Amino acid sequence: MTAGRAEVGLDANQQGQGRQDTAPVFTPDPATLAHLELILNGGYPLPGFMTSEEAASTIKHGRLPGGTPWPVPVTLPVPDTLADADQLVLADPEGAPLAELRVSERWWCDDGDRDDGHGHRLAGEVRFSRPPMYGVLRHLRMAPAEIRGQREIGGFADRPLLAVLAGRPLHHRSLHQIRAAAEEVAEDGRAEVLVIINTPLDDEGLTPAIIAAEPLLPPRTRFVVATLPTPACGDVHPSPAAPSGRAPGGTAPRLPTGRYDLLAAHVARAYGATHLLIDRAPRTPAPSDEDLEPAPIPILPAAEWCYDTRDELWRQADQVTADRAEIEPSDAEVEEMLARGRELPAWFTPARVAAELHRLRPARTRRGLTVFFTGLSGSGKSTVARGVAEGVRRAGRTVTLLDGDVVRRMLSAGLTFSREDRDLNIRRIGYVAAEITRHGGVAICAPIAPYAATRAQVRAMVEETGDFFLVHVATPLEVCEARDRKGLYAKARAGEIPEFTGVSDPYEEPADADLVLDTQHTTEGESVAEVLAALRAGGWLPDHN
């Protein structure tokens, strides 16, 4: 998804508005787009983006300056070029206007309240422009007022409504927890259930597998899709409902434990929910009652269930002795079973859910993959990559080789070797690789890719739709320079090539490589064989090849 794109003086006729719009048009980052949609559809009781005082009070106290409880800051980061704007047209990644912002305050964030650190923020009310069209599952992204209206028309508005926040499949344990919670909130069993599926704007995630459990949920259950911005990894407890792979709304501030559970409670209340249950992965700790005390509706603790192997039934954990209790597999274990093409146990998940998971997460031998080689010029990565491509092809998989030099000529002609252009070149390679991966092919890339941040961006692009395998060709600089088949190091030493990786510009060795090759002490054939063996061991190539 394109983030932070700004254009000035666009003709709004191009956006279907029929008028000239002289305000700058700006596409926020994914987390801010998620906030904006919840502001516009009534999921947040906020008129727009926060001032510096409001953001600071929210971060420190979990309240707005007037005392109203609110758990997370909702701010609008903008680039330097828009820091002095009086108004903005906020658009989706395709350029379609969503809202108009009249700026009430310009402020500088200097407390690192977001993963992008310091930067300009604009505050002010937003005015709705037109319904959003961008994003997947639009038919399920109903505004809270629509759900409340449907309940009133159906005569159910006076019944308890249990909201369930889910971003992972509802296996037997979760289904038992939901049914028990629905009985708890309505003694007569007449509670309705609203499953709020938390998934990114541009990715359906595991939504089909979640909906597959519908026949096993209480009879008055409906589904909606929303995107709740979630915290950066390591900042706070990650949202237990976030789909595997990536956070639905990007990243967000460092905040005390439980703030994102409270945010979910506010959104659930907007839909008319009287209670909230958060579907957490197995063995995931929940925030304390004290952390959740400011919740606008009760957040129910989920009773723990386990499988009784003797009676072959699911029971509450306190009713099963330890020697008979089977705990459901972790999400990582489930992912590994799917990757290896193994059937999911029937005691663990319903057949309908298992079928959807196998469709969404096919075995790695049928799953798209990007093998990304990185290393210094002359490290041998291109040679090894060609050998690996041939081996993958012999194994029966469709493969595309994106060599750094070839891409430079065909895809990135005209780019310089400045850091900005080198980053753009790598992102272009990543985009093409992600599309190949999306369609089940194998992309093998062999650029220098010296910067860790850019490699991380490529990994994120690819892992939205498939798998990513990073190979560091760790040939020492002195060996690469001694080879110098193209004479590039000599020119760099002579000052003829500025910003040359390893000489006048740094190479950031990857700390997240899936495989490290030492081509200094191995032959080309041995290096190729090592990579193919790793791909075979990981399940991306059949064992018999």
XYZ file of C-alpha atoms in Angstrom:
545
model
C 0.000 0.000 0.000
C 1.343 3.452 -0.876
C 1.785 5.541 2.275
C 2.350 9.223 2.762
C 1.762 10.238 -0.865
C 1.116 13.944 -1.396
C 0.008 15.730 -4.556
C -0.850 19.393 -4.865
C -3.507 21.035 -7.035
C -4.956 17.847 -8.508
C -8.009 18.267 -10.704
C -10.797 16.762 -8.644
C -12.657 15.930 -11.876
C -10.154 13.086 -12.106
C -11.526 11.901 -8.776
C -15.142 12.064 -9.939
C -15.912 15.236 -7.987
C -16.760 17.540 -10.904
C -14.917 20.533 -9.461
C -11.430 21.965 -9.206
C -9.933 21.218 -5.794
C -6.925 23.345 -4.959
C -6.237 21.752 -1.573
C -3.323 19.331 -1.447
C -4.326 15.691 -1.812
C -2.643 13.374 0.691
C -2.742 9.607 1.150
C -2.050 8.729 4.801
C -0.113 5.664 5.916
C -2.056 2.417 6.553
C -2.480 2.960 10.307
C -3.802 6.482 9.798
C -6.134 5.310 7.017
C -7.566 2.777 9.460
C -8.111 5.533 12.026
C -9.714 7.737 9.356
C -12.200 5.077 8.301
C -13.272 4.513 11.905
C -13.683 8.267 12.410
C -15.792 8.598 9.266
C -18.015 5.552 9.826
C -18.732 6.340 13.478
C -16.543 3.599 14.954
C -14.713 6.313 16.901
C -16.609 9.036 18.801
C -14.060 11.559 17.519
C -14.579 14.446 15.070
C -11.105 14.226 13.575
C -7.394 14.042 14.328
C -6.066 15.051 17.728
C -4.222 18.136 18.826
C -0.906 17.858 20.653
C -2.669 18.363 24.005
C -5.226 15.658 23.244
C -2.594 13.190 22.084
C -0.377 13.809 25.112
C -3.283 13.429 27.538
C -4.406 10.218 25.855
C -0.948 8.682 25.958
C -0.293 9.638 29.580
C -3.708 9.276 31.195
C -5.894 7.297 28.780
C -8.280 10.245 28.743
C -8.957 13.318 26.659
C -8.211 16.673 28.351
C -11.851 17.042 29.386
C -11.748 13.720 31.231
C -13.503 11.528 28.669
C -11.847 8.091 28.594
C -10.073 7.321 25.316
C -7.243 4.784 25.059
C -5.041 5.627 22.043
C -3.820 8.770 20.263
C -5.323 9.359 16.831
C -2.957 11.660 14.970
C -2.246 12.590 11.362
C 1.467 12.451 10.422
C 2.348 14.439 7.294
C 5.563 15.077 5.352
C 7.506 18.339 5.612
C 5.930 19.598 2.383
C 2.460 19.634 3.992
C 3.420 20.949 7.427
C 2.009 24.422 6.661
C -1.194 23.275 4.947
C -4.463 24.962 5.984
C -6.576 22.149 4.583
C -6.066 18.739 3.027
C -8.010 16.294 0.935
C -7.390 12.879 2.467
C -7.448 10.173 -0.184
C -7.154 6.409 -0.424
C -4.123 4.752 -2.098
C -5.891 4.959 -5.468
C -6.304 8.742 -5.130
C -10.040 8.785 -4.430
C -10.991 11.494 -1.891
C -12.321 10.251 1.434
C -12.494 13.382 3.571
C -11.510 17.017 3.846
C -9.454 18.214 6.793
C -9.533 21.814 7.960
C -6.377 22.272 10.017
C -6.874 23.622 13.520
C -3.342 23.005 14.763
C 0.047 22.161 13.329
C 2.382 20.481 15.752
C 5.643 18.649 15.941
C 5.723 15.205 17.527
C 8.896 14.915 19.579
C 8.024 12.085 21.987
C 8.253 9.163 19.571
C 4.544 8.382 19.859
C 4.680 6.424 16.604
C 7.047 3.980 14.974
C 8.115 6.637 12.458
C 9.393 8.741 15.350
C 9.458 12.525 15.275
C 7.522 14.422 12.669
C 4.845 16.915 11.717
C 1.221 16.361 12.727
C -1.926 18.159 11.614
C -5.025 18.329 13.799
C -8.594 19.200 12.950
C -12.061 17.944 12.155
C -12.591 15.841 9.059
C -15.584 16.250 6.762
C -16.857 13.227 4.877
C -16.365 13.399 1.090
C -17.636 10.106 -0.264
C -17.952 6.446 0.781
C -14.694 4.512 0.674
C -14.248 2.128 -2.237
C -10.669 1.008 -1.640
C -9.969 -2.169 0.288
C -11.135 -5.741 0.400
C -14.365 -7.153 1.832
C -16.252 -3.894 1.366
C -19.593 -5.711 1.614
C -18.711 -6.660 5.202
C -17.324 -3.264 6.229
C -20.670 -2.002 7.488
C -20.825 1.178 9.528
C -21.852 0.770 13.171
C -25.080 2.697 12.495
C -26.069 0.064 9.901
C -25.740 -2.752 12.430
C -27.634 -0.816 15.086
C -30.354 -0.021 12.537
C -30.692 -3.659 11.485
C -31.137 -4.681 15.113
C -33.825 -2.065 15.654
C -35.705 -3.064 12.516
C -35.529 -6.718 13.540
C -36.820 -5.944 17.020
C -33.637 -7.130 18.716
C -32.271 -3.814 19.992
C -33.208 -4.638 23.587
C -31.305 -7.917 23.602
C -27.711 -8.199 24.833
C -25.168 -8.102 22.010
C -21.891 -9.954 22.526
C -19.147 -8.610 20.265
C -16.290 -11.023 19.514
C -13.064 -9.525 18.198
C -11.412 -12.116 15.961
C -8.456 -12.080 13.622
C -7.650 -15.796 13.698
C -9.792 -18.833 12.836
C -12.376 -19.887 15.388
C -11.298 -23.386 16.386
C -13.247 -25.599 18.792
C -11.783 -23.936 21.903
C -12.795 -20.463 20.718
C -16.256 -21.649 19.679
C -16.850 -23.092 23.148
C -15.681 -19.830 24.717
C -18.045 -17.789 22.535
C -21.061 -19.998 23.215
C -20.358 -19.924 26.962
C -19.981 -16.128 26.937
C -23.235 -15.711 24.969
C -25.051 -17.776 27.608
C -23.431 -15.737 30.373
C -24.613 -12.348 29.073
C -28.223 -13.519 28.559
C -29.709 -15.992 30.947
C -32.554 -16.765 28.565
C -30.060 -17.600 25.766
C -31.403 -14.756 23.616
C -28.124 -12.868 23.209
C -27.008 -11.932 19.741
C -23.395 -12.276 18.621
C -21.459 -9.888 16.395
C -18.083 -11.176 15.195
C -15.842 -8.198 14.391
C -13.146 -9.512 12.067
C -9.970 -7.487 12.416
C -8.028 -7.546 9.139
C -5.989 -5.055 7.057
C -7.710 -2.740 4.596
C -5.958 -4.349 1.624
C -5.849 -8.005 2.680
C -8.678 -10.364 3.582
C -6.322 -12.258 5.874
C -8.026 -15.284 7.377
C -11.540 -13.892 7.068
C -12.925 -16.823 5.008
C -11.698 -19.286 7.640
C -13.345 -17.228 10.401
C -16.675 -17.062 8.564
C -16.494 -20.824 7.874
C -17.343 -21.410 11.546
C -20.731 -19.658 11.228
C -22.894 -22.825 11.477
C -21.272 -23.645 14.826
C -21.911 -20.229 16.374
C -25.122 -19.168 18.164
C -28.065 -18.794 15.741
C -28.217 -14.980 15.876
C -24.635 -14.318 14.764
C -23.534 -11.831 12.126
C -20.102 -10.750 10.853
C -18.548 -7.380 10.139
C -15.017 -6.464 9.080
C -13.042 -3.597 10.592
C -9.397 -2.560 10.708
C -8.106 -1.665 14.149
C -4.610 -0.141 14.182
C -2.371 -2.320 16.322
C 0.852 -1.746 18.256
C 4.351 -2.272 16.935
C 5.928 -5.563 17.911
C 7.535 -5.223 21.325
C 5.832 -1.937 22.203
C 2.898 -3.389 24.104
C 1.072 -6.686 24.094
C 0.175 -7.187 20.417
C -3.482 -7.400 19.584
C -4.560 -10.995 20.217
C -6.964 -10.735 17.326
C -4.442 -9.666 14.715
C -4.204 -12.063 11.780
C -0.951 -13.914 11.397
C 1.524 -12.239 9.102
C 1.145 -8.586 9.866
C -0.754 -6.124 11.970
C -4.031 -4.969 10.453
C -3.365 -1.259 10.698
C 0.397 -0.991 10.588
C 2.075 0.165 13.781
C 1.197 2.502 16.582
C 2.343 4.120 19.827
C 4.033 2.684 22.867
C 1.174 2.496 25.330
C 0.366 0.744 28.601
C -0.930 -2.819 28.520
C -4.576 -3.167 27.636
C -5.004 0.040 25.644
C -5.806 -1.823 22.427
C -8.325 -4.011 24.208
C -9.960 -0.795 25.367
C -9.933 0.545 21.807
C -11.709 -2.632 20.672
C -14.302 -2.079 23.404
C -15.014 1.451 22.171
C -15.465 0.227 18.602
C -17.663 -2.656 19.765
C -19.850 -0.256 21.735
C -20.290 1.855 18.593
C -21.837 -1.225 16.947
C -24.259 -1.480 19.861
C -22.450 -4.247 21.751
C -23.154 -4.641 25.437
C -20.201 -6.980 26.085
C -16.910 -7.815 24.380
C -15.003 -11.072 24.148
C -11.523 -10.989 22.589
C -10.479 -14.217 20.903
C -6.889 -14.714 22.009
C -4.366 -17.208 20.728
C -3.711 -20.138 23.109
C -1.526 -19.330 26.085
C -1.720 -15.590 25.379
C -1.839 -13.558 28.623
C -4.735 -11.143 28.983
C -4.461 -7.657 30.521
C -5.407 -7.377 34.172
C -8.840 -6.270 35.364
C -7.219 -3.033 36.524
C -5.867 -2.350 33.023
C -9.344 -2.866 31.557
C -11.262 -0.926 34.192
C -11.944 2.128 31.948
C -13.630 -0.060 29.299
C -16.935 1.444 28.061
C -18.511 -2.050 28.064
C -17.475 -5.154 30.005
C -14.583 -7.116 28.459
C -15.341 -10.687 29.456
C -12.594 -13.022 30.649
C -12.651 -16.116 28.453
C -13.070 -19.339 30.392
C -10.272 -21.745 29.481
C -11.248 -24.951 27.701
C -9.256 -28.049 26.833
C -9.891 -31.349 25.080
C -10.656 -34.378 27.254
C -8.807 -37.205 25.504
C -10.631 -39.912 27.472
C -14.181 -38.790 26.722
C -13.225 -37.090 23.432
C -15.042 -33.907 24.430
C -14.140 -30.282 25.002
C -14.642 -29.226 28.626
C -13.738 -26.315 30.806
C -10.163 -26.790 31.945
C -11.014 -27.143 35.651
C -13.150 -30.187 34.805
C -10.346 -32.188 33.167
C -7.389 -33.769 34.941
C -3.928 -32.950 33.635
C -3.273 -36.475 32.347
C -6.359 -36.264 30.071
C -6.091 -32.627 28.977
C -5.007 -31.858 25.421
C -4.192 -28.221 24.709
C -4.838 -26.887 21.226
C -1.786 -26.307 19.001
C -0.280 -22.840 18.891
C -0.780 -20.684 15.807
C 2.853 -21.372 14.849
C 2.266 -25.123 15.101
C -0.863 -24.842 12.973
C 1.063 -22.843 10.379
C 3.752 -25.537 10.266
C 1.151 -28.277 9.783
C -0.394 -26.333 6.920
C 3.021 -25.609 5.410
C 3.819 -29.321 5.379
C 0.441 -30.242 3.898
C -0.657 -32.172 6.996
C -4.288 -32.552 7.971
C -5.425 -30.524 10.991
C -6.785 -32.784 13.776
C -10.575 -33.024 13.854
C -10.600 -32.688 17.665
C -8.904 -29.309 17.293
C -10.854 -27.541 14.529
C -14.089 -28.055 12.562
C -13.754 -29.607 9.110
C -15.149 -26.462 7.438
C -12.495 -24.281 9.083
C -9.725 -26.748 8.233
C -10.777 -26.802 4.570
C -10.632 -23.008 4.340
C -7.244 -22.901 6.045
C -5.814 -25.439 3.613
C -7.143 -23.316 0.758
C -5.792 -20.069 2.173
C -2.475 -21.494 3.349
C -1.570 -24.259 0.888
C 1.428 -26.503 1.441
C 4.710 -24.741 0.773
C 5.292 -26.848 -2.326
C 2.332 -24.953 -3.851
C 2.853 -21.631 -2.095
C 4.429 -18.527 -3.620
C 7.993 -17.858 -2.482
C 10.630 -15.157 -2.850
C 14.247 -16.209 -2.345
C 16.136 -12.968 -1.796
C 19.943 -12.999 -2.066
C 21.858 -10.061 -0.607
C 25.600 -9.451 -0.509
C 28.421 -7.243 -1.698
C 29.227 -6.743 -5.352
C 31.344 -9.708 -6.411
C 30.143 -11.916 -3.577
C 28.869 -14.535 -6.008
C 25.179 -14.046 -5.284
C 24.147 -13.776 -8.948
C 25.983 -16.971 -9.854
C 24.484 -18.870 -6.934
C 21.036 -17.427 -7.660
C 21.174 -18.693 -11.263
C 22.083 -22.172 -10.043
C 19.293 -22.124 -7.476
C 16.796 -20.964 -10.114
C 17.728 -23.923 -12.291
C 17.371 -26.312 -9.354
C 13.955 -24.922 -8.456
C 12.884 -25.251 -12.084
C 14.011 -28.900 -12.164
C 11.939 -29.494 -9.033
C 8.852 -28.637 -11.071
C 8.141 -25.129 -9.841
C 7.616 -21.991 -11.922
C 10.539 -19.661 -11.281
C 11.534 -16.102 -12.285
C 15.071 -14.791 -11.784
C 15.352 -11.066 -10.970
C 19.089 -10.396 -11.133
C 20.240 -6.997 -9.913
C 22.098 -5.987 -13.084
C 19.322 -7.121 -15.428
C 16.672 -5.319 -13.362
C 18.779 -2.168 -13.494
C 18.646 -2.237 -17.293
C 15.033 -3.304 -17.772
C 13.021 -2.178 -14.745
C 15.032 0.667 -13.259
C 16.630 2.348 -16.277
C 17.300 5.987 -15.514
C 17.796 5.554 -11.785
C 21.061 6.797 -10.299
C 23.095 5.112 -7.582
C 22.064 7.574 -4.882
C 20.691 6.021 -1.728
C 17.159 7.113 -2.636
C 17.340 5.574 -6.107
C 18.967 2.391 -4.844
C 16.153 2.026 -2.317
C 13.590 2.617 -5.076
C 15.277 -0.015 -7.230
C 15.031 -2.588 -4.418
C 11.398 -1.708 -3.746
C 10.619 -2.203 -7.432
C 12.243 -5.621 -7.292
C 10.220 -6.342 -4.164
C 6.965 -5.315 -5.833
C 7.558 -7.583 -8.818
C 8.638 -10.432 -6.537
C 5.514 -9.979 -4.410
C 3.294 -10.216 -7.494
C 5.078 -13.390 -8.630
C 4.665 -14.779 -5.131
C 0.994 -13.775 -5.031
C 0.330 -16.026 -8.009
C 2.132 -19.039 -6.584
C 5.445 -18.673 -8.419
C 8.995 -18.581 -7.095
C 10.882 -15.288 -7.467
C 14.648 -15.391 -7.027
C 16.218 -11.964 -6.509
C 19.919 -11.136 -6.410
C 20.514 -7.403 -5.782
C 23.100 -5.982 -3.402
C 20.295 -4.560 -1.193
C 22.677 -3.009 1.337
C 20.146 -1.432 3.702
C 18.268 -3.386 6.359
C 15.215 -1.107 6.329
C 14.658 -1.570 2.597
C 15.074 -5.340 2.851
C 12.485 -5.297 5.640
C 10.075 -3.412 3.364
C 10.510 -6.058 0.672
C 9.950 -8.845 3.202
C 6.743 -7.150 4.356
C 5.480 -6.759 0.764
C 6.125 -10.408 -0.053
C 4.779 -11.843 3.199
C 1.407 -10.219 2.566
C 0.795 -12.940 -0.020
C 3.430 -15.653 0.398
C 6.759 -16.651 1.900
C 10.120 -14.906 2.021
C 13.527 -16.575 2.378
C 16.554 -14.307 2.884
C 20.009 -15.573 1.898
C 23.058 -13.562 2.975
C 26.003 -14.273 0.689
C 28.585 -13.341 3.305
C 31.711 -13.135 1.180
C 34.245 -10.812 2.879
C 34.963 -7.449 1.269
C 38.615 -8.282 0.586
C 37.612 -11.413 -1.324
C 34.993 -9.527 -3.365
C 37.501 -6.810 -4.139
C 40.165 -9.338 -5.162
C 37.714 -10.882 -7.631
C 36.522 -7.492 -9.029
C 35.500 -9.064 -12.312
C 33.888 -5.821 -13.526
C 36.582 -3.485 -12.217
C 34.057 -1.659 -10.061
C 36.066 -1.677 -6.840
C 39.064 -0.188 -8.617
C 36.890 2.628 -9.976
C 35.352 3.189 -6.540
C 38.783 3.379 -4.903
C 39.792 5.885 -7.544
C 36.746 8.013 -6.754
C 35.106 7.396 -10.108
C 32.030 5.735 -8.549
C 30.539 7.646 -5.600
C 28.564 5.898 -2.852
C 29.852 2.416 -3.726
C 28.747 -0.266 -1.283
C 31.599 -1.526 0.869
C 33.949 1.296 -0.099
C 32.245 4.672 0.281
C 28.824 3.492 1.417
C 27.915 0.952 4.113
C 26.578 -2.563 3.756
C 24.285 -3.448 6.650
C 24.665 -7.169 7.271
C 21.278 -8.813 7.809
C 20.468 -10.039 11.296
C 17.372 -11.854 10.007
C 18.909 -14.038 7.285
C 17.326 -17.464 6.923
C 20.595 -18.797 5.516
C 24.171 -17.459 5.507
C 26.509 -18.637 2.740
C 30.293 -18.563 3.008
C 31.339 -18.646 -0.630
C 34.962 -18.002 0.333
C 35.452 -21.623 1.358
C 32.861 -23.395 -0.817
C 32.413 -23.948 -4.514
C 29.544 -22.541 -6.511
C 27.953 -25.984 -6.722
C 28.201 -26.485 -2.958
C 26.553 -23.119 -2.286
C 23.724 -23.884 -4.713
C 23.226 -27.281 -3.089
C 23.123 -25.677 0.375
C 20.347 -23.288 -0.642
C 18.332 -26.014 -2.388
C 18.706 -28.250 0.661
C 17.390 -25.464 2.907
C 14.392 -24.900 0.622
C 13.718 -28.633 0.575
C 13.996 -28.856 4.365
C 11.602 -25.914 4.703
C 9.035 -27.675 2.536
C 9.163 -25.369 -0.502
C 10.596 -28.084 -2.749
C 9.497 -31.722 -2.903
C 11.719 -34.142 -0.970
C 12.264 -36.457 -3.930
C 14.004 -33.812 -6.065
